[in-house]
Every structure is written in structure tokens, then in C-alpha cells.
Amino acid sequence: MSHPEMDTDVESSRQERAAAAVRPEKGMEVFRWVVTMVVVALLAWGLTADIRFNRLLGAIPAFGRILWLMFRDPDWSALPGLVSAMWESIAIAWLGTVLATIVSIPMAFLAAENLAPRPVVFVVRQVFNVLRAIPELILAVAFIPVFGLTARTGVMAIAVGSVGTLGKLCYEIIEGLDRGPIEAADAVGATSPQRLRWGVLPQVMPELASFAMYRFEVNIRASAVLGVVGAGGIGTLLSQYISFKVWERAGIALVVVIVATIAVDAVSGRIRRRIVTGPDGTVDDSSIDPDALGEASIIVHDRGGGPGGAGDQ
Amino acid sequence: MSPFAIAMGLLVVVFTAVTVYATDFSLAGIVEDLGRPNSSFAGLLHLDWTQVTNTRALSAFVETVQMAVIGTIVGGFAALPLALWNSRVGAPNNAVYTIAKAFNNVVRAIPDVLWALLFVAMVGIGVLPGILSLIFFSIAVTSKLTSDVLDGIDLGPVEAAHATGAGHTAMLRTAIVPQVLSSYISFLLYNFELNLRASAVLGLVGAGGIGQLIDFYRNARAWRQVWGLIVLFFIITFLVERLSLYFRRRLV
């Protein structure tokens, strides 16, 4: 027989642990049920659209046939033209991102609650919200009568479309600035530019540069299809080859887009990692998590960009 | 400044100069273009507010939302296993891991409108190619985001599951999925916002929804109507974003 005293000890600590452990709540079951019902109802409602599912049966053989036609005997003479069109898409995405970054920084100062008066903050944030909501392709459609059927339209569509997201991130960084380094700069008698250089920039640059690079990756995907409406880049050729079923060229076009996008992602991803981690691969500032600047984290911890910074906990 | 920062700064300047040349871009040209009267911005000044209550526009919008709903649900569910296989800890073996990673990389590199072009060529125009494109687009977005989160999970529960002799599926269900579930659901909601935005442009290539109406008015040079539709579109996406943000914040 074991010691009675020890037994009760073990028993009581077991109960304590059981009480401390997180138990699935009964409410969770109900919640799960409600969510399932809502999803099923939404799906059922969605399926009432004029879909004509019978066409789905033909999709799989059609897919196989198209793949066969694409890569059976590709027309390699189209490659140089496609590569230079893809390069134009990359250039549009890059220049658009650079312009958006340049414009969004001063705008973000006007949208930061700790710097600008409330009415100004409200107005600038609404501008960001509007720009964030409109897809680049729609902007391109609206810009064509202004800038013509040229790459310039593409650059403007990408730039205007990115100001919203970049501006939002930027004012969130400004609002989260640590006063410490700025006060330290003041304490040693820094001038205004010096304070900016040593107190503000080191805090802002890594996050902003990393996010702008990420935005560039997103914009490549957008600029690759801007040509569908005639705003420059590889999209024009893509839509022509696919609509007119020039499959032996469409296949190469598809491969060019995929390879270029993956390559840019890989290079840009490496640079982003290098920006937030130190030269030896370790984080020199423990407050920055190398993965914290990924899209995933931005979404999970979305701080909201509504009027007056609704939800800034 | 560190050598890395200087090198990056130089690279940015050089690359920007090259792209300015490649796209034949000039600020003077932009200013000049903006100074000329044009039909698009003239339409913006007198935009057609009746589009906001126009039944044809609203029914095209219902179609857009339906496309986004089906695309998110079907694509989002397909994305979970793909995300699990896309990480070393979640894949049953190396072959599955390699295939899932390659598949995800390729799917991610194809933009939404390009999917739509391909599916319109396969099944004809309408809502169906739109839905198919959104399914693939959702797989790309949700599986990438979810597998990013998977890389940072706590491996303790995985070991515990293995120690009790759990099979691979049981381990996934009890040790991994619970850790990423709340992020996964917020990615689905975010994905729905993206799909709504994407489904509005798929119509430009014939894949259903409000984009078809935008394309129709654009070809008729009816800019007042185009801008009216854009305003309606903004109102709807704004409301959906508020709603989604509210739910997403509840989840964290």
C-alpha cells in the first residue's frame, strides 16, 4: 500500500491540473454546428447561379487535349517576343511599386493618429480604403482613355492600386514607433535630419522595405494580366494566344509566366529574409521575428484600417 | 550604413532606372496626359448613381458573390490537405511533400485572370469558368498562407501523438490541425475578400459576374455607367471587408 498522505497529494495535484487544462466547452459544439450549417447554406445558395454543370464533364478531356496541343510541338519562334513581354510586365510591376512607395510614405504621415489632426486622418484613411478595394485591372480599364494603350497605363494602375495597402502598413508602423531611440537622439543634441536618420529610419526601414518587396511579388501577378485590356506586358499575347487557340504558342507563354514569377519570388524572398535577419542569418533585433512580416502574420494580426483606426487594440 | 543596405539602395536605383527606360515612363508625360480632357475622368465627374440600384447591375453582383462563395468554400477546403502536405511535418512521405510543393508553386504563379482565360477556352464563357478559376486561386492563396503558419507550430503534440502510436491521419487531426485551425479560418475569410475582388474582373475575359457588365459598358464607351458600377463594387467590398475583419478579430 502506498503512503496515504502522498496519495491525496497526487490526487489533489491531479485535480488542479485537470482544472487548469483547457477543456472543450459545450458551447463549442453548438458553434461548430452553426458554422457547418451556415457554410452548407451558403454553398447551396451559390449553386443556384446559372452554372450549367454538365459542361464540367467536358472540362477534363478538354484540359488533356489542350495540354497535348500546347506541348506536343511548341512554336519556339515565339519565345523571344514572350520573354521581352514578360520583362515589360516585371518592369511595370517594379516601377508601379516604387511609385506607390514614394507616394504612400508622406500620405501615411497624414494618416497617423499621433501626428495628424483627426479629420485629416479620417479623410486620408478613406482614400486608402477606396484604393485598396479596386482591382488593378479595373483601374487599368479606367486609365486607358487617359494614358493610352501603353505600359504607362499599366504602371499607373499598379501604382494607384498599391498606394492603399502600402499606405495602410506605413501608418501602422509610424503609430507603433518606439519613442526611445528618438529621445536618445534628442538627448545627444541631434538635429532634425539626424534624429530622422538615427531615431526613425532604423525602426521603419526593415519592415517597410520588406513589405514593399512583398508587394512587388503580388504586383507581378497583376501586371502579367494587365495586357488583357491592353495596358502593356505579356497579358496581351497571353489573351491573344489563348482566345484564338494558338496552343503551340500559348503553352510557351504559360511556362514563361510561371518560371518568371517563381524566379522573382525566390530572389525577392531571399532578399526579404536578409532584410529582417542580420548578415549572419540571426535576428539582430529580438523584437523582429523573421517570419512576422509574411502575409500570413499581417492577416492574422490585422489591426484594421477603418475610420479612427477602429480596432487598434 | 551597412554594405548590404548600400548595395540594396544602389540596386533599387539602377533597377528603377532600367524599368523607367523599359516602360517608356516619364512624369512629364503623366502630367501631360492628365491635363488633356478624356472621356473616362469626365464620366467620373458625372457618374451614374442609378447603377447602385439598377436591377441588372445588382443581379450581376449576386452572381459575383455566388462565384466568390463557391470558389472560397471548395478551393479553401482543398487547400487544407495541400497545405499540410506542403510541410515536412505534415507530409506522409517525401514524395508527397515534393509533389505538393511543386504543385503549390505552379498554382501560385498563375494569376486569377490567366486561370479564367484558360477555363473559358476549356468550358466556354459564363459562371462555370469563373468558379473554376476562383477554386484554383483560393487553393493558391490559402494553402500558401496556411503552410507558412505550419512551419512555426509547436512539435510537442506531434511527438506526443507519435508516442501514443497514432497513425499519420490521427496525428494530423489531433496534433497539427488544432494548432493552425484559427489561422486557417481567418485565411478563408481573407480569401473570400480576395475572391470577391477577383471575381469582379474575371468577367472582363468572359468568366461571369459584374466584370461582364463593366466590359459591356466599357466597349460602349459608357464611362458614367462604368464608374457607377465601380462605386457599387466599392460599397459591397467595403461592407464584406468590415464583416470579415470583425469575424477574423474574434478568431485570434
XYZ file of C-alpha atoms in Angstrom:
565
model
C 0.000 0.000 0.000
C 1.294 3.447 -0.741
C 1.502 6.232 1.719
C -1.986 7.688 2.263
C -0.708 11.253 2.581
C 1.158 11.051 -0.724
C -1.924 9.617 -2.376
C -4.048 12.623 -1.511
C -1.187 14.890 -2.612
C -1.045 13.241 -6.009
C -4.811 13.254 -6.208
C -5.141 16.951 -5.395
C -2.412 17.991 -7.833
C -4.063 15.871 -10.482
C -7.330 17.673 -9.865
C -5.549 21.008 -10.013
C -4.015 20.167 -13.337
C -7.323 18.905 -14.657
C -8.971 22.154 -13.629
C -6.228 24.222 -15.234
C -6.318 22.295 -18.511
C -8.372 23.808 -21.274
C -11.484 21.759 -21.746
C -13.528 21.849 -24.895
C -16.622 23.820 -23.989
C -20.112 22.624 -24.653
C -20.699 25.909 -26.488
C -18.014 24.925 -28.966
C -20.166 22.042 -30.219
C -23.091 24.348 -30.892
C -20.794 26.863 -32.560
C -19.317 24.208 -34.833
C -22.795 23.069 -35.781
C -23.927 26.598 -36.601
C -20.817 27.231 -38.729
C -21.360 23.989 -40.668
C -24.997 24.892 -41.337
C -24.028 28.405 -42.497
C -21.365 27.036 -44.857
C -23.772 24.458 -46.314
C -26.494 27.091 -46.736
C -24.080 29.494 -48.455
C -22.878 26.738 -50.773
C -26.448 25.759 -51.648
C -27.299 29.391 -52.366
C -24.176 29.761 -54.503
C -25.100 26.719 -56.541
C -28.376 28.356 -57.591
C -26.342 30.523 -60.005
C -26.590 29.777 -63.713
C -23.626 27.397 -63.715
C -24.604 24.624 -66.180
C -22.500 21.951 -64.560
C -22.892 19.490 -67.437
C -20.037 21.350 -69.114
C -17.746 20.199 -66.319
C -17.704 16.694 -67.827
C -16.096 18.025 -70.972
C -13.540 20.055 -68.993
C -11.219 17.172 -68.145
C -10.804 15.812 -71.689
C -10.532 19.423 -72.898
C -7.776 20.032 -70.353
C -5.858 16.993 -71.536
C -6.318 17.903 -75.178
C -5.128 21.484 -74.614
C -2.049 20.326 -72.686
C -1.258 17.919 -75.531
C -1.648 20.647 -78.162
C 0.462 23.044 -76.079
C 3.491 20.832 -75.604
C 3.341 18.373 -78.480
C 5.147 20.669 -80.879
C 5.716 24.094 -79.283
C 6.441 27.016 -81.589
C 9.767 28.189 -80.173
C 9.936 31.168 -82.515
C 7.502 32.925 -80.147
C 9.924 32.695 -77.191
C 11.978 35.908 -77.675
C 8.841 38.032 -78.021
C 7.307 36.409 -74.944
C 10.420 36.901 -72.832
C 10.606 40.588 -73.698
C 6.857 40.992 -72.999
C 7.328 39.280 -69.615
C 10.223 41.607 -68.899
C 7.885 44.526 -69.604
C 5.415 43.058 -67.081
C 8.158 42.824 -64.467
C 9.226 46.398 -65.213
C 5.624 47.619 -64.869
C 5.267 45.839 -61.517
C 8.578 47.221 -60.218
C 8.054 50.814 -61.292
C 4.459 50.759 -60.049
C 5.611 49.507 -56.647
C 8.380 52.142 -56.421
C 5.971 54.975 -57.282
C 3.382 53.656 -54.806
C 6.007 53.520 -52.039
C 7.175 57.091 -52.739
C 3.608 58.431 -52.684
C 2.345 56.396 -49.745
C 5.039 57.459 -47.219
C 4.076 61.163 -46.996
C 0.384 60.182 -47.154
C 0.931 57.766 -44.264
C 2.229 60.608 -42.068
C -1.111 62.335 -42.644
C -2.953 59.129 -41.726
C -1.075 58.519 -38.454
C -3.175 59.409 -35.423
C -0.168 60.522 -33.377
C 0.910 63.104 -35.973
C -2.068 64.458 -37.918
C -5.375 66.020 -36.812
C -8.341 63.650 -36.704
C -10.294 64.974 -39.726
C -7.173 64.661 -41.942
C -6.543 61.142 -40.630
C -10.120 60.180 -41.421
C -10.018 61.516 -44.994
C -6.626 60.006 -45.902
C -7.640 56.610 -44.500
C -10.817 56.619 -46.575
C -8.677 57.310 -49.652
C -6.540 54.271 -48.743
C -9.696 52.165 -48.280
C -11.084 53.114 -51.684
C -7.782 52.421 -53.455
C -7.365 49.108 -51.647
C -10.790 47.897 -52.788
C -10.466 48.445 -56.548
C -8.651 45.726 -58.552
C -5.724 46.848 -60.756
C -7.407 45.550 -63.890
C -10.421 47.815 -63.300
C -8.082 50.768 -62.720
C -6.329 49.905 -65.982
C -9.678 49.901 -67.804
C -10.452 53.348 -66.396
C -6.946 54.675 -67.163
C -6.706 53.585 -70.802
C -8.557 56.649 -72.165
C -6.150 58.818 -70.144
C -2.747 57.217 -70.737
C -3.424 55.182 -73.856
C -2.784 51.530 -74.736
C 0.764 51.629 -73.358
C 2.854 50.303 -70.494
C 2.390 53.707 -68.856
C -1.262 52.804 -68.138
C -0.078 49.581 -66.518
C 2.417 51.408 -64.308
C -0.231 53.892 -63.159
C -2.789 51.128 -62.463
C -0.278 49.153 -60.373
C 0.945 52.294 -58.571
C -2.517 53.606 -57.678
C -3.683 50.121 -56.709
C -0.748 49.637 -54.299
C -0.938 53.003 -52.517
C -3.815 51.770 -50.358
C -2.084 48.701 -48.902
C 1.378 50.265 -48.613
C -0.060 53.409 -47.007
C -2.030 51.371 -44.500
C 1.015 49.371 -43.445
C 3.120 52.522 -43.294
C 0.850 54.464 -40.942
C 0.609 51.418 -38.709
C 4.416 51.364 -38.464
C 4.503 55.106 -37.717
C 1.872 54.743 -34.994
C 3.876 51.925 -33.438
C 7.178 53.858 -33.347
C 9.236 53.459 -30.184
C 9.924 56.900 -28.640
C 13.139 55.635 -27.013
C 15.607 55.975 -29.913
C 14.132 59.371 -30.866
C 14.558 60.703 -27.317
C 18.057 59.254 -27.210
C 18.921 61.123 -30.417
C 17.480 64.333 -28.940
C 19.454 63.796 -25.729
C 22.784 63.830 -27.579
C 21.758 67.007 -29.410
C 20.737 65.591 -32.777
C 19.457 67.938 -35.455
C 16.162 67.154 -37.173
C 17.677 65.174 -40.077
C 19.969 63.351 -37.661
C 17.009 62.432 -35.478
C 15.227 61.075 -38.556
C 18.340 59.167 -39.645
C 19.175 57.563 -36.279
C 15.873 57.588 -34.406
C 13.177 56.935 -37.001
C 14.624 55.280 -40.124
C 16.179 52.232 -38.420
C 12.763 51.410 -36.992
C 10.797 51.978 -40.185
C 13.081 50.738 -42.962
C 13.264 46.954 -42.456
C 9.522 46.488 -42.192
C 8.680 48.915 -44.989
C 11.342 47.592 -47.389
C 10.312 44.023 -46.729
C 6.625 44.765 -47.291
C 7.321 46.759 -50.469
C 9.277 43.772 -51.823
C 6.378 41.517 -50.948
C 4.009 43.895 -52.721
C 6.263 43.710 -55.791
C 5.757 39.923 -55.861
C 1.974 40.407 -55.687
C 2.107 43.080 -58.405
C 3.943 40.807 -60.846
C 0.877 38.584 -60.865
C -1.341 41.589 -61.525
C 0.857 43.109 -64.226
C 1.128 39.780 -66.071
C -2.579 40.025 -66.914
C -2.955 43.808 -67.388
C -2.311 43.275 -71.086
C -5.684 41.520 -71.325
C -7.226 45.003 -71.542
C -4.228 46.412 -73.446
C -2.236 48.003 -70.633
C 1.167 46.528 -71.543
C 3.152 43.411 -70.655
C 2.734 39.749 -71.506
C -1.049 39.701 -70.933
C -1.814 40.891 -74.461
C -0.004 37.927 -76.030
C -1.425 35.531 -73.440
C -5.008 36.514 -74.136
C -4.495 36.507 -77.913
C -2.866 33.071 -77.972
C -5.457 31.552 -75.668
C -8.569 33.185 -77.197
C -7.511 32.335 -80.740
C -6.377 28.882 -79.603
C -2.794 29.229 -80.835
C -1.900 26.480 -78.358
C 1.632 25.765 -79.605
C 2.458 29.349 -78.548
C 0.106 29.623 -75.533
C 1.981 26.754 -73.848
C 5.292 28.587 -74.049
C 3.630 31.785 -72.833
C 2.263 29.925 -69.804
C 5.676 28.455 -68.998
C 7.348 31.880 -69.334
C 4.865 33.426 -66.868
C 5.211 30.591 -64.360
C 9.010 30.393 -64.497
C 9.488 34.175 -64.289
C 7.071 34.510 -61.377
C 8.655 31.671 -59.401
C 12.151 33.050 -60.091
C 11.266 36.575 -58.934
C 9.534 35.148 -55.835
C 12.647 33.170 -54.955
C 15.055 36.115 -55.315
C 12.730 38.571 -53.603
C 12.021 36.090 -50.805
C 15.754 35.717 -50.112
C 16.234 39.481 -50.015
C 13.267 39.884 -47.670
C 14.688 37.298 -45.287
C 18.056 39.010 -45.413
C 16.445 42.387 -44.630
C 14.798 41.189 -41.427
C 17.544 38.832 -40.270
C 21.114 40.027 -39.763
C 24.090 39.341 -42.096
C 24.861 36.073 -40.319
C 21.290 34.913 -40.549
C 20.445 35.716 -36.954
C 17.999 38.387 -35.952
C 19.921 41.316 -34.515
C 16.798 42.901 -33.106
C 14.979 40.362 -30.985
C 11.702 42.238 -31.363
C 11.550 41.376 -35.072
C 10.532 37.846 -35.887
C 11.867 36.891 -39.345
C 8.532 35.419 -40.314
C 6.432 38.085 -38.657
C 6.460 40.164 -41.806
C 4.946 37.497 -44.001
C 1.485 37.959 -45.408
C 0.165 35.291 -43.041
C 1.028 37.257 -39.952
C -0.321 40.512 -41.376
C -3.674 38.857 -41.954
C -3.905 37.072 -38.625
C -2.941 40.208 -36.733
C -4.794 42.651 -38.981
C -5.138 45.773 -36.932
C -7.886 47.186 -39.095
C -7.748 50.378 -41.073
C -11.163 51.830 -40.509
C -12.059 55.369 -39.573
C -10.168 56.466 -36.500
C -8.179 53.228 -36.559
C -11.113 51.120 -35.421
C -9.834 48.088 -33.629
C -6.363 49.301 -32.759
C -6.285 47.331 -29.553
C 25.228 52.168 -43.189
C 25.914 48.542 -43.696
C 27.357 47.357 -47.034
C 24.141 45.375 -47.543
C 21.971 48.490 -47.229
C 24.219 50.405 -49.646
C 24.165 47.549 -52.153
C 20.380 47.306 -51.904
C 19.979 51.056 -52.311
C 22.147 51.017 -55.442
C 20.272 48.019 -56.799
C 16.929 49.764 -56.308
C 18.139 52.926 -58.064
C 19.658 51.034 -61.008
C 16.688 48.704 -61.422
C 14.267 51.628 -61.254
C 16.223 53.481 -63.936
C 16.175 50.391 -66.164
C 12.428 49.905 -65.712
C 11.734 53.589 -66.426
C 13.509 53.044 -69.733
C 11.730 49.718 -70.406
C 8.235 51.115 -69.876
C 8.988 54.467 -71.515
C 7.740 56.175 -68.359
C 8.025 59.897 -67.638
C 6.389 62.096 -65.035
C 6.110 64.900 -67.588
C 4.177 62.541 -69.850
C 1.838 61.596 -66.986
C 1.170 65.255 -66.189
C 0.566 65.985 -69.860
C -1.841 63.034 -70.190
C -3.738 64.125 -67.092
C -4.041 67.667 -68.469
C -5.813 66.515 -71.624
C -9.584 66.130 -71.358
C -10.578 62.457 -71.503
C -13.827 60.539 -71.570
C -13.050 58.328 -68.565
C -12.456 61.055 -65.972
C -15.264 63.148 -67.450
C -17.543 60.174 -66.748
C -16.281 60.017 -63.165
C -17.446 63.576 -62.558
C -20.958 62.711 -63.702
C -21.089 59.098 -62.619
C -24.357 57.249 -62.962
C -25.623 56.703 -59.404
C -28.628 54.755 -60.651
C -26.282 51.785 -61.192
C -26.261 51.330 -57.410
C -29.959 50.404 -57.501
C -30.115 49.069 -61.079
C -31.579 45.544 -61.046
C -29.345 44.331 -63.863
C -26.227 45.511 -62.014
C -27.439 44.031 -58.740
C -28.177 40.630 -60.263
C -24.725 40.607 -61.869
C -23.401 41.346 -58.408
C -25.317 38.495 -56.831
C -23.637 36.271 -59.429
C -20.224 37.671 -58.469
C -20.832 36.965 -54.773
C -22.070 33.437 -55.565
C -18.923 32.744 -57.578
C -16.763 34.006 -54.713
C -18.677 31.891 -52.156
C -18.343 28.612 -54.086
C -14.719 29.328 -55.020
C -13.785 30.021 -51.403
C -15.562 27.014 -49.904
C -14.423 24.418 -52.462
C -10.926 25.834 -53.009
C -10.431 26.588 -49.325
C -11.258 23.024 -48.294
C -8.989 21.561 -50.959
C -6.231 23.853 -49.699
C -6.026 22.335 -46.197
C -4.599 18.916 -47.163
C -2.339 20.603 -49.711
C -1.032 22.937 -47.012
C -0.424 20.003 -44.651
C 1.463 18.046 -47.321
C 3.417 21.184 -48.160
C 5.248 20.990 -44.814
C 7.806 18.366 -43.743
C 5.968 17.521 -40.553
C 2.561 17.144 -42.208
C 3.514 15.150 -45.311
C 3.231 11.358 -45.017
C 6.443 10.854 -47.042
C 8.982 12.736 -49.126
C 7.342 12.002 -52.470
C 4.045 13.584 -51.392
C 5.952 16.545 -49.930
C 7.859 17.187 -53.171
C 4.795 16.843 -55.389
C 2.636 19.064 -53.162
C 5.326 21.734 -53.035
C 5.803 21.745 -56.812
C 2.039 21.821 -57.387
C 1.578 24.732 -54.961
C 4.420 26.711 -56.535
C 2.981 26.363 -60.026
C -0.616 27.104 -58.972
C 0.590 30.163 -57.052
C 2.438 31.547 -60.075
C -0.670 31.676 -62.277
C -2.743 34.860 -61.821
C -6.538 34.689 -61.420
C -7.317 36.198 -64.835
C -4.995 33.727 -66.555
C -6.905 30.848 -64.939
C -10.095 32.428 -66.272
C -8.655 32.689 -69.801
C -7.722 29.002 -69.701
C -11.044 27.803 -68.294
C -13.054 29.912 -70.733
C -11.130 28.149 -73.503
C -11.961 24.770 -71.945
C -15.645 25.036 -70.965
C -16.884 28.197 -72.706
C -17.948 31.525 -71.187
C -20.184 32.005 -68.147
C -20.155 31.439 -64.402
C -18.570 27.957 -64.512
C -15.101 29.036 -65.753
C -15.222 31.856 -63.184
C -15.876 29.415 -60.356
C -13.150 27.047 -61.559
C -10.625 29.908 -61.690
C -11.538 31.036 -58.184
C -11.164 27.483 -56.878
C -7.566 27.351 -58.112
C -6.888 30.902 -56.985
C -8.187 30.020 -53.483
C -6.053 26.880 -53.347
C -3.016 29.034 -54.141
C -3.722 31.690 -51.519
C -4.994 29.599 -48.618
C -2.511 26.731 -48.910
C 0.455 29.130 -49.084
C -0.668 31.124 -46.057
C -1.574 28.050 -44.027
C 1.685 26.261 -44.757
C 3.593 29.396 -43.651
C 1.897 29.052 -40.272
C 2.574 25.292 -40.212
C 6.314 25.927 -40.334
C 6.163 27.596 -36.937
C 3.978 25.172 -34.943
C 4.891 23.502 -31.669
C 6.243 19.984 -32.348
C 5.435 18.721 -28.827
C 1.921 17.495 -29.638
C 3.242 15.756 -32.776
C 5.737 13.788 -30.705
C 3.048 13.030 -28.146
C 0.750 11.704 -30.863
C 3.523 9.529 -32.293
C 4.324 8.258 -28.779
C 0.763 7.013 -28.337
C 1.094 5.120 -31.608
C -1.265 7.327 -33.583
C -1.319 6.844 -37.350
C -0.440 9.724 -39.668
C -4.023 10.924 -40.193
C -4.829 10.723 -36.491
C -1.653 12.682 -35.743
C -2.632 15.401 -38.244
C -6.109 15.638 -36.783
C -5.128 15.768 -33.128
C -1.680 17.403 -33.115
C -1.418 19.715 -36.132
C -4.851 20.842 -37.309
C -5.926 22.224 -33.904
C -2.811 24.427 -33.847
C -3.489 26.049 -37.220
C -7.285 25.960 -37.277
C -7.962 29.526 -36.171
C -5.393 30.970 -38.580
C -6.767 28.756 -41.338
C -10.288 30.072 -40.806
C -9.128 33.672 -40.840
C -7.260 32.949 -44.089
C -10.503 31.594 -45.563
C -12.302 34.814 -44.697
C -9.444 36.880 -46.122
C -9.502 34.660 -49.199
C -13.193 35.404 -49.606
C -12.419 39.136 -49.754
C -9.743 38.471 -52.387
C -12.135 36.265 -54.363
C -14.808 38.933 -54.351
C -12.302 41.420 -55.746
C -11.010 38.876 -58.283
C -14.452 37.728 -59.409
C -15.249 41.309 -60.385
C -12.540 41.278 -63.061
C -12.934 37.716 -64.330
C -15.920 38.922 -66.370
C -13.557 41.008 -68.494
C -12.430 37.764 -70.134
C -15.913 36.227 -70.220
C -15.992 34.377 -66.903
C -19.237 35.740 -65.462
C -20.182 38.245 -62.787
C -20.097 42.033 -62.679
C -16.988 42.186 -64.875
C -19.044 41.234 -67.896
C -21.260 44.262 -67.340
C -18.212 46.501 -66.828
C -16.762 45.148 -70.063
C -20.061 45.779 -71.860
C -20.240 49.439 -70.781
C -16.527 49.899 -71.459
C -16.900 48.720 -75.035
C -19.863 51.080 -75.422
C -17.661 53.908 -74.027
C -20.358 54.455 -71.378
C -17.936 55.719 -68.723
C -20.645 57.148 -66.459
C -22.069 53.643 -66.110
C -18.622 52.059 -65.656
C -17.868 54.394 -62.748
C -21.333 53.780 -61.284
C -20.568 50.047 -61.232
C -17.174 50.704 -59.636
C -18.873 52.693 -56.867
C -21.359 49.861 -56.294
C -18.473 47.412 -56.252
C -16.639 49.513 -53.678
C -19.678 49.697 -51.396
C -20.106 45.913 -51.449
C -16.437 45.015 -50.936
C -16.191 47.585 -48.144
C -19.122 46.017 -46.290
C -17.778 42.487 -46.807
C -14.332 43.537 -45.579
C -15.770 45.085 -42.400
C -17.758 41.919 -41.729
C -14.811 39.638 -42.413
C -12.476 41.743 -40.260
C -14.993 41.542 -37.411
C -15.046 37.735 -37.570
C -11.287 37.449 -38.091
C -10.625 39.528 -34.978
C -12.916 37.250 -32.995
C -10.761 34.299 -34.038
C -7.402 35.458 -32.714
